[in-house]
Short mmCIF file of C-alpha atoms in Angstrom, two decimals:
data_model
loop_
_atom_site.label_atom_id
_atom_site.label_comp_id
_atom_site.label_asym_id
_atom_site.label_seq_id
_atom_site.Cartn_x
_atom_site.Cartn_y
_atom_site.Cartn_z
CA MET A 1 -13.85 4.91 12.43
CA SER A 2 -11.00 7.55 11.52
CA THR A 3 -7.71 5.66 9.88
CA SER A 4 -5.88 8.26 12.79
CA GLN A 5 -7.96 6.55 15.09
CA LEU A 6 -6.94 3.16 14.75
CA THR A 7 -5.13 1.80 17.35
CA THR A 8 -2.27 -0.63 16.61
CA SER A 9 -3.45 -3.62 18.51
CA GLU A 10 -6.68 -2.24 16.51
CA ALA A 11 -4.90 -3.23 13.31
CA SER A 12 -3.35 -6.49 14.17
CA THR A 13 -6.37 -7.44 14.91
CA PHE A 14 -7.58 -8.30 11.84
CA SER A 15 -4.53 -10.71 11.12
CA SER A 16 -4.82 -12.42 14.45
CA ARG A 17 -8.50 -12.76 13.06
CA LEU A 18 -7.47 -14.33 9.32
CA GLU A 19 -4.82 -17.33 11.07
CA GLY A 20 -7.85 -17.99 14.26
CA GLU A 21 -10.59 -19.27 11.68
CA MET A 22 -14.73 -18.55 -12.41
CA LYS A 23 -15.61 -18.00 -14.48
CA MET A 24 -15.77 -14.71 -16.43
CA ARG A 25 -18.85 -12.27 -16.73
CA PRO A 26 -19.15 -10.45 -20.39
CA HIS A 27 -19.26 -6.21 -19.31
CA GLN A 28 -21.21 -5.57 -16.77
CA GLU A 29 -22.96 -8.55 -15.91
CA THR A 30 -25.13 -8.89 -12.96
CA GLN A 31 -26.85 -10.60 -9.85
CA SER A 32 -30.03 -8.88 -7.72
CA LEU A 33 -29.16 -9.03 -3.76
CA ARG A 34 -30.61 -7.48 -1.47
CA SER A 35 -30.09 -4.06 -1.79
CA ALA A 36 -26.96 -4.18 -4.32
CA GLU A 37 -25.47 -6.26 -6.93
CA VAL A 38 -22.05 -7.24 -7.57
CA SER A 39 -20.91 -6.28 -11.37
CA LEU A 40 -17.42 -7.17 -12.68
CA LEU A 41 -17.09 -4.52 -15.85
CA ARG A 42 -13.68 -3.64 -17.72
CA VAL A 43 -12.16 -1.13 -17.06
CA ALA A 44 -11.50 0.09 -21.07
CA ASP A 45 -15.00 -0.19 -21.21
CA LEU A 46 -16.59 1.64 -18.86
CA GLN A 47 -18.51 4.23 -18.79
CA PRO A 48 -19.09 8.62 -17.70
CA ASP A 49 -21.61 7.37 -15.13
CA ASP A 50 -19.00 4.68 -14.42
CA VAL A 51 -16.40 6.87 -13.72
CA ASP A 52 -18.59 9.44 -11.84
CA ALA A 53 -19.79 7.22 -9.18
CA TRP A 54 -17.04 5.72 -9.15
CA LYS A 55 -15.25 9.01 -8.03
CA VAL A 56 -17.96 9.61 -5.66
CA LEU A 57 -16.56 6.41 -4.07
CA ALA A 58 -12.42 7.21 -3.84
CA ARG A 59 -14.11 10.19 -2.36
CA GLN A 60 -16.43 9.05 -0.16
CA ALA A 61 -14.17 5.96 1.13
CA LEU A 62 -13.27 3.89 4.52
CA ASP A 63 -9.63 4.65 3.99
CA PRO A 64 -8.11 6.10 0.74
CA ASN A 65 -6.45 4.69 -1.83
CA PRO A 66 -5.11 7.32 -3.94
CA PHE A 67 -2.98 3.83 -6.59
CA PHE A 68 -6.81 2.71 -6.37
CA GLU A 69 -9.24 5.79 -7.54
CA PRO A 70 -10.17 7.11 -11.36
CA GLU A 71 -7.56 9.56 -11.31
CA PHE A 72 -4.35 7.25 -11.39
CA VAL A 73 -5.82 3.52 -12.35
CA LEU A 74 -7.07 4.45 -16.09
CA PRO A 75 -3.69 6.62 -16.60
CA LEU A 76 -2.01 3.33 -15.90
CA GLU A 77 -4.95 0.25 -16.92
CA ALA A 78 -4.24 2.87 -20.57
CA ALA A 79 -1.08 2.10 -21.50
CA ARG A 80 -0.99 -1.59 -19.84
CA ARG A 81 -4.06 -2.15 -22.05
CA GLN A 82 -2.42 -6.01 -22.58
CA ASP A 83 -3.64 -6.70 -18.62
CA ASP A 84 -6.64 -6.49 -19.43
CA VAL A 85 -8.04 -4.88 -15.90
CA HIS A 86 -11.93 -5.30 -14.90
CA LEU A 87 -13.35 -3.49 -11.76
CA LEU A 88 -14.63 -5.93 -9.32
CA VAL A 89 -17.45 -3.16 -8.23
CA LEU A 90 -20.77 -3.76 -5.62
CA SER A 91 -23.57 -1.11 -6.42
CA ASP A 92 -26.98 -0.23 -4.68
CA ALA A 93 -29.43 1.52 -7.03
CA ARG A 94 -28.26 4.81 -6.13
CA ARG A 95 -23.70 4.31 -6.07
CA TRP A 96 -20.74 2.33 -5.46
CA LEU A 97 -20.39 0.67 -1.77
CA PHE A 98 -17.15 -1.32 -3.28
CA CYS A 99 -14.21 -0.93 -6.04
CA MET A 100 -11.18 -2.47 -6.42
CA PRO A 101 -8.90 -3.24 -10.22
CA VAL A 102 -8.63 -6.42 -10.50
CA VAL A 103 -7.14 -9.41 -13.15
CA VAL A 104 -7.70 -12.86 -13.55
CA ARG A 105 -5.00 -14.62 -12.73
CA TRP A 106 -4.59 -18.59 -14.23
CA GLY A 107 -1.96 -21.13 -12.74
CA TRP A 108 -1.02 -18.99 -9.30
CA ARG A 109 0.67 -20.77 -6.87
CA LYS A 110 -0.40 -23.51 -9.86
CA MET A 111 -3.40 -23.52 -9.08
CA PRO A 112 -6.26 -24.87 -11.17
CA VAL A 113 -8.89 -22.38 -11.19
CA PRO A 114 -8.43 -18.71 -11.78
CA VAL A 115 -7.77 -16.13 -9.59
CA LEU A 116 -9.56 -13.50 -9.34
CA SER A 117 -6.66 -10.87 -8.22
CA THR A 118 -6.18 -7.49 -6.33
CA TRP A 119 -4.56 -5.95 -10.28
CA LEU A 120 -0.58 -4.42 -8.41
CA SER A 121 1.65 -2.67 -11.07
CA GLN A 122 5.01 -1.48 -10.49
CA TYR A 123 3.75 2.12 -9.37
CA THR A 124 0.86 0.53 -7.41
CA PHE A 125 1.24 0.45 -3.91
CA LEU A 126 -1.54 -0.34 -1.26
CA GLY A 127 -3.81 -2.85 -2.42
CA THR A 128 -7.19 -1.53 0.00
CA PRO A 129 -10.02 -2.01 -1.83
CA LEU A 130 -12.52 1.14 -1.95
CA VAL A 131 -15.65 0.76 0.83
CA ALA A 132 -17.82 3.31 0.85
CA ALA A 133 -17.28 4.92 4.43
CA GLU A 134 -21.50 4.71 5.23
CA ARG A 135 -22.02 0.94 4.17
CA PRO A 136 -19.47 -1.66 5.81
CA ASP A 137 -21.34 -4.75 5.75
CA ALA A 138 -21.33 -3.90 1.13
CA LEU A 139 -17.19 -6.43 2.47
CA ILE A 140 -20.17 -9.25 3.75
CA GLU A 141 -22.88 -8.93 0.83
CA LEU A 142 -19.28 -9.32 -2.16
CA LEU A 143 -18.31 -12.00 0.07
CA GLN A 144 -21.49 -13.36 -0.54
CA ASN A 145 -21.74 -13.08 -3.98
CA VAL A 146 -19.18 -12.77 -5.58
CA GLY A 147 -19.30 -16.11 -6.92
CA ALA A 148 -21.97 -14.52 -10.01
CA VAL A 149 -18.79 -13.55 -11.18
CA HIS A 150 -15.85 -15.66 -11.05
CA SER A 151 -15.80 -18.35 -9.81
CA GLY A 152 -12.64 -19.83 -8.23
CA LEU A 153 -10.56 -18.42 -6.00
CA LEU A 154 -10.84 -14.48 -4.45
CA LEU A 155 -6.52 -12.90 -3.79
CA PHE A 156 -6.87 -9.81 -2.11
CA GLU A 157 -2.95 -8.19 -2.06
CA TRP A 158 -1.96 -5.59 0.43
CA VAL A 159 -4.26 -4.95 1.69
CA GLY A 160 -3.50 -1.82 4.17
CA GLY A 161 -3.95 -2.80 8.15
CA HIS A 162 -3.69 1.03 9.53
CA GLY A 163 -7.52 1.78 8.47
CA SER A 164 -10.89 0.27 9.65
CA VAL A 165 -11.24 -2.09 5.99
CA SER A 166 -8.53 -4.57 7.03
CA SER A 167 -10.65 -4.90 9.95
CA HIS A 168 -14.18 -4.79 9.36
CA LEU A 169 -13.20 -7.36 5.93
CA ALA A 170 -11.82 -9.45 9.06
CA ARG A 171 -15.51 -9.37 10.13
CA ALA A 172 -16.86 -10.26 6.66
CA LEU A 173 -14.64 -13.26 6.49
CA SER A 174 -15.55 -14.46 9.51
CA GLU A 175 -19.38 -14.00 8.96
CA CYS A 176 -19.94 -15.21 5.57
CA GLY A 177 -17.78 -18.38 6.70
CA SER A 178 -15.02 -18.01 3.44
CA PRO A 179 -11.57 -20.89 3.85
CA ILE A 180 -9.06 -17.96 4.13
CA VAL A 181 -5.65 -18.25 3.75
CA LEU A 182 -2.87 -15.65 4.97
CA TRP A 183 -0.16 -15.57 2.24
CA GLU A 184 2.16 -12.95 3.29
CA ARG A 185 2.56 -10.64 5.45
CA PHE A 186 4.98 -7.53 5.72
CA GLU A 187 5.80 -4.11 7.40
CA ARG A 188 7.29 -0.55 6.20
CA ALA A 189 7.98 2.51 6.53
CA ALA A 190 6.03 5.12 7.88
CA VAL A 191 5.59 8.25 10.95
CA GLN A 192 2.51 9.51 12.19
CA PRO A 193 3.79 13.68 11.37
CA SER A 194 1.62 14.78 14.56
CA LEU A 195 4.23 13.94 16.34
CA ASP A 196 7.96 13.74 17.32
CA ALA A 197 9.68 12.45 14.12
CA GLY A 198 12.74 11.99 15.27
CA ARG A 199 12.13 10.41 18.54
CA HIS A 200 13.96 6.92 17.40
CA ILE A 201 16.37 9.21 15.81
CA SER A 202 19.95 9.20 17.83
CA THR A 203 21.47 12.24 18.05
CA ARG A 204 24.54 11.12 16.32
CA ARG A 205 22.53 10.94 13.73
CA LYS A 206 20.55 13.82 14.00
CA ALA A 207 23.89 15.86 14.19
CA GLU A 208 24.90 14.47 11.39
CA LEU A 209 22.27 15.12 9.32
CA ALA A 210 22.38 18.87 10.56
CA ARG A 211 26.22 19.42 8.92
CA ARG A 212 25.54 17.65 5.74
CA ARG A 213 23.04 20.48 5.37
CA ARG A 214 24.69 23.03 6.50
CA ALA A 215 28.08 21.24 3.84
CA LEU A 216 25.39 21.87 0.83
CA GLU A 217 24.33 25.49 2.06
CA ARG A 218 27.65 26.09 2.11
CA GLU A 219 28.27 24.57 -1.53
CA PHE A 220 25.75 26.77 -2.82
CA GLY A 221 26.03 29.33 -1.09
CA THR A 222 22.11 30.05 -0.18
CA SER A 223 20.07 28.26 2.54
CA VAL A 224 18.15 25.05 1.79
CA THR A 225 14.42 24.91 1.66
CA LEU A 226 11.15 23.48 0.25
CA VAL A 227 9.37 24.11 -2.25
CA ASP A 228 5.76 22.78 -2.82
CA ARG A 229 6.26 22.81 -6.91
CA THR A 230 1.70 20.76 -6.92
CA GLY A 231 0.77 23.86 -9.25
CA ASP A 232 3.87 23.85 -11.45
CA PRO A 233 3.38 23.06 -15.43
CA GLU A 234 7.22 22.84 -15.53
CA ALA A 235 8.09 20.22 -12.08
CA VAL A 236 6.74 17.25 -13.66
CA ASP A 237 9.34 17.31 -16.53
CA GLU A 238 12.30 18.48 -14.04
CA PHE A 239 11.19 15.57 -12.26
CA LEU A 240 11.67 12.82 -14.65
CA ALA A 241 14.76 14.77 -16.21
CA LEU A 242 16.16 14.30 -12.75
CA GLU A 243 15.00 10.83 -11.97
CA SER A 244 16.32 9.57 -15.35
CA SER A 245 20.09 11.47 -14.74
CA GLY A 246 21.04 8.59 -11.15
CA TRP A 247 20.64 5.04 -11.08
CA LYS A 248 17.24 4.58 -12.41
CA GLY A 249 18.02 5.85 -15.31
CA ARG A 250 20.69 3.95 -15.74
CA GLU A 251 19.06 0.85 -15.04
CA ARG A 252 15.88 2.09 -17.50
CA THR A 253 13.37 1.32 -14.46
CA ALA A 254 13.24 5.93 -14.64
CA ILE A 255 9.51 6.31 -15.32
CA ALA A 256 11.19 8.15 -18.72
CA SER A 257 12.77 5.12 -20.03
CA ASN A 258 9.34 4.24 -21.29
CA ALA A 259 7.27 6.32 -23.66
CA SER A 260 4.23 5.25 -22.26
CA ASP A 261 5.17 4.84 -18.84
CA SER A 262 5.98 8.66 -18.68
CA GLU A 263 2.74 9.94 -20.85
CA PHE A 264 0.92 7.81 -17.69
CA PHE A 265 3.35 9.91 -14.92
CA ARG A 266 2.40 12.85 -16.72
CA GLN A 267 -1.84 12.46 -16.45
CA ILE A 268 -2.33 11.57 -13.13
CA CYS A 269 0.23 14.59 -12.52
CA SER A 270 -2.03 16.73 -13.81
CA ASP A 271 -6.00 14.93 -12.79
CA LEU A 272 -4.53 14.63 -9.24
CA ALA A 273 -3.60 17.58 -8.86
CA ALA A 274 -6.65 19.27 -10.22
CA ALA A 275 -8.89 16.88 -7.68
CA GLY A 276 -6.38 17.70 -4.44
CA ARG A 277 -4.32 14.42 -4.27
CA LEU A 278 -1.36 15.20 -5.62
CA ARG A 279 1.78 16.82 -3.31
CA MET A 280 4.98 17.18 -5.54
CA LEU A 281 8.00 18.97 -3.69
CA ALA A 282 11.71 20.10 -4.25
CA LEU A 283 14.55 20.65 -3.02
CA THR A 284 16.16 23.34 -3.60
CA CYS A 285 19.41 25.06 -2.67
CA SER A 286 20.16 27.75 -5.74
CA ARG A 287 18.98 25.03 -8.21
CA THR A 288 16.57 22.07 -7.21
CA VAL A 289 18.99 19.31 -5.96
CA ALA A 290 15.87 16.10 -5.23
CA MET A 291 12.62 15.74 -5.83
CA GLN A 292 9.44 13.58 -4.06
CA CYS A 293 6.04 13.55 -5.54
CA ASN A 294 2.81 12.55 -3.13
CA PHE A 295 -0.06 11.35 -2.57
CA VAL A 296 -2.51 13.38 -0.18
CA ALA A 297 -6.10 12.10 0.78
CA ASP A 298 -7.95 12.78 3.91
CA GLY A 299 -4.88 13.61 5.42
CA ILE A 300 -2.78 10.99 4.61
CA LEU A 301 0.59 11.27 2.84
CA PHE A 302 1.44 7.46 -0.30
CA GLY A 303 5.01 7.98 -1.23
CA PHE A 304 5.52 7.35 -4.58
CA ARG A 305 8.34 8.33 -6.19
CA THR A 306 12.01 10.27 -5.24
CA CYS A 307 14.33 10.93 -7.36
CA TYR A 308 18.10 13.71 -6.94
CA ASP A 309 20.39 14.67 -8.04
CA GLU A 310 23.49 12.43 -7.37
CA SER A 311 26.59 13.88 -8.20
CA LEU A 312 25.65 15.22 -4.58
CA SER A 313 25.73 12.68 -2.90
CA ARG A 314 27.77 13.25 -0.45
CA PHE A 315 25.35 15.61 1.68
CA SER A 316 22.41 13.76 1.52
CA PRO A 317 19.89 15.31 0.02
CA GLY A 318 17.62 12.49 -0.30
CA ALA A 319 17.87 11.96 3.28
CA LEU A 320 17.29 16.24 3.53
CA LEU A 321 13.67 15.80 1.72
CA LEU A 322 12.74 12.72 3.51
CA GLN A 323 13.35 14.96 7.08
CA ASP A 324 11.74 17.89 5.26
CA ALA A 325 8.37 16.37 4.30
CA ILE A 326 7.73 14.85 7.01
CA GLU A 327 7.80 17.99 8.99
CA ASP A 328 5.62 19.37 6.26
CA SER A 329 3.02 17.57 6.13
CA ARG A 330 3.27 18.13 10.24
CA ILE A 331 2.47 21.21 9.27
CA HIS A 332 -0.11 20.77 6.77
CA GLY A 333 -2.03 19.33 10.11
CA GLY A 334 -1.18 15.18 7.95
CA VAL A 335 -2.24 12.63 10.74
CA TRP A 336 -0.34 9.61 9.25
CA PHE A 337 2.86 9.25 6.00
CA ASP A 338 2.77 5.66 4.59
CA SER A 339 6.88 5.83 2.36
CA CYS A 340 5.39 3.13 0.09
CA THR A 341 9.01 2.25 0.16
CA ALA A 342 10.10 -1.91 0.87
CA PRO A 343 10.55 -3.49 3.81
CA ASP A 344 14.06 -3.28 4.00
CA ASN A 345 14.72 1.06 2.49
CA ASP A 346 17.17 1.42 5.33
CA LEU A 347 16.77 5.03 5.15
CA CYS A 348 12.74 5.77 5.48
CA ASN A 349 13.37 1.98 8.18
CA ARG A 350 15.43 5.06 9.36
CA LEU A 351 13.90 7.80 9.32
CA MET A 352 10.29 6.36 9.89
CA PRO A 353 10.22 5.78 13.24
CA ASP A 354 6.41 3.79 12.28
CA ARG A 355 4.88 1.38 10.60
CA GLU A 356 1.97 0.01 7.69
CA GLN A 357 1.53 -3.96 7.79
CA ILE A 358 0.98 -5.19 4.07
CA GLU A 359 -0.58 -8.85 4.00
CA THR A 360 -2.34 -10.21 0.97
CA PHE A 361 -4.91 -13.04 1.92
CA VAL A 362 -6.50 -15.98 -0.52
CA VAL A 363 -10.64 -16.33 -0.11
CA GLY A 364 -12.16 -19.20 -1.22
CA ARG A 365 -16.19 -20.28 -2.13
CA PRO A 366 -17.36 -21.85 1.10
CA SER A 367 -17.96 -25.56 -0.68
CA THR A 368 -16.13 -28.24 -0.07
CA VAL A 369 -14.15 -27.80 -2.80
CA GLY A 370 -12.57 -24.35 -2.13
CA SER A 371 -12.09 -25.89 1.54
CA MET A 372 -9.55 -28.14 -0.06
CA LEU A 373 -7.47 -25.74 -2.41
CA ILE A 374 -7.14 -23.06 1.07
CA VAL A 375 -5.66 -26.32 2.65
CA THR A 376 -3.65 -26.37 -0.06
CA MET A 377 -2.48 -22.92 -0.15
CA ARG A 378 -1.92 -22.62 3.62
CA ALA A 379 0.39 -25.49 3.54
CA ALA A 380 2.13 -23.65 1.37
CA ALA A 381 1.35 -20.33 2.36
CA PHE A 382 3.25 -22.49 6.08
CA LEU A 383 6.66 -23.47 4.24
CA ARG A 384 7.15 -19.85 1.92
CA ARG A 385 7.19 -18.03 5.31
CA THR A 386 8.89 -20.51 7.03
CA ARG A 387 11.16 -20.30 4.02
CA ILE A 388 11.91 -16.76 4.52
CA GLN A 389 12.15 -17.26 7.81
CA MET A 390 15.38 -19.19 7.80
CA ARG A 391 16.41 -17.41 5.65
CA GLU A 392 16.14 -13.91 7.43
CA HIS A 393 17.51 -16.51 10.86
CA GLY A 394 20.46 -17.20 8.40
CA VAL A 395 19.39 -20.75 8.45
CA LEU A 396 19.70 -20.82 4.76
CA ASN A 397 22.77 -18.39 4.71
CA TYR A 398 26.01 -19.80 4.14
CA ARG A 399 27.37 -16.41 4.31
CA HIS A 400 25.79 -16.38 8.06
CA TRP A 401 27.71 -19.72 9.15
CA LEU A 402 30.81 -18.97 7.13
CA GLY A 403 30.73 -15.86 9.90
CA LEU A 404 29.67 -17.38 12.72
CA GLU A 405 32.91 -19.91 12.16
CA ARG A 406 35.17 -16.76 11.81
CA LYS A 407 34.59 -15.17 14.77
CA LEU A 408 34.56 -19.03 16.92
CA ARG A 409 38.45 -18.96 15.37
CA VAL A 410 39.53 -15.79 16.43
CA THR A 411 37.59 -15.54 19.55
CA GLY A 412 36.91 -19.23 20.73
CA PRO A 413 33.74 -21.22 21.51
#
């Protein structure tokens, strides 16, 4: 099933089924299976044949994830060599069937065993593993045999619920009888460009954006235009400079604040553009007022970074760019646009009416010890979710109660 065919109810099946229900070996140590084998490969030691097999899997994956493709992971790992990143791979004699960048984490949530976890960096916004489209059953083989290369817990972080991998993974976990616990779940802004992206935006908000667009055009005496600068060699430098000129530069969170991160960004833009996976957009009005760097795969757009000229904040150039980027995705046949932003991003939540569900869960070994560890994790996850819900509903927020008290004093009981 393609990503565009998955319904909301099917995407939520993974969550409901989840709730219903180590040691590291040297490079390329494997365990023979019925038709495939599990490997834990150090990224720094990958051979050209490994990278080629990885690229083939990425292009034929059940659900695309540019953040786990070699064009993204290899430059990032080179800038984060201290993380000692590995690839958890399932392969047969002909090709790779499963791939997920991982790291070993000791003491995660005070667990007494090592945790083999999805590798998420500050630039990685999706943790859905790459699974061969014609072999979703590879997930079952992986779960049954991952103990050959790791003896602790397995942590799947930030798995997207919009595609098919999540539902296949839920079925694989159920069939294998692996003890599991849902650790985290949240939603972030997304949109189906083929539908009316402005269907939920109020008439007043639409009029306000149109007014600001006209005001920006009057300021520069020319029309506002969206330009695709994916093939422009100067676009990357301009993006880095524009991002550094704003609040990200002041807080040193801009990409250019770190030399190795700048090199990483230049490399992924070059490699992903060559692979047809990059979309660099610029909103111009006599000069560039905002830029957006996105990844694209199988008609799905993944937001990566956005920046704008803060001297023009009164015209909301970031909002105008997002509005035009959604329309541009529709024109190019986009089926889904994942903002890849934080759940509380106000701008994206207002302009993108749909939601991408993201989940993190822990998998234990089907043994007494594994089950005991998962029971402990379930209790910790329950307490964690309870604290979050109490904060969201103001139970732990004294400002909420002070505000309520003031309201009662003014209006009476």
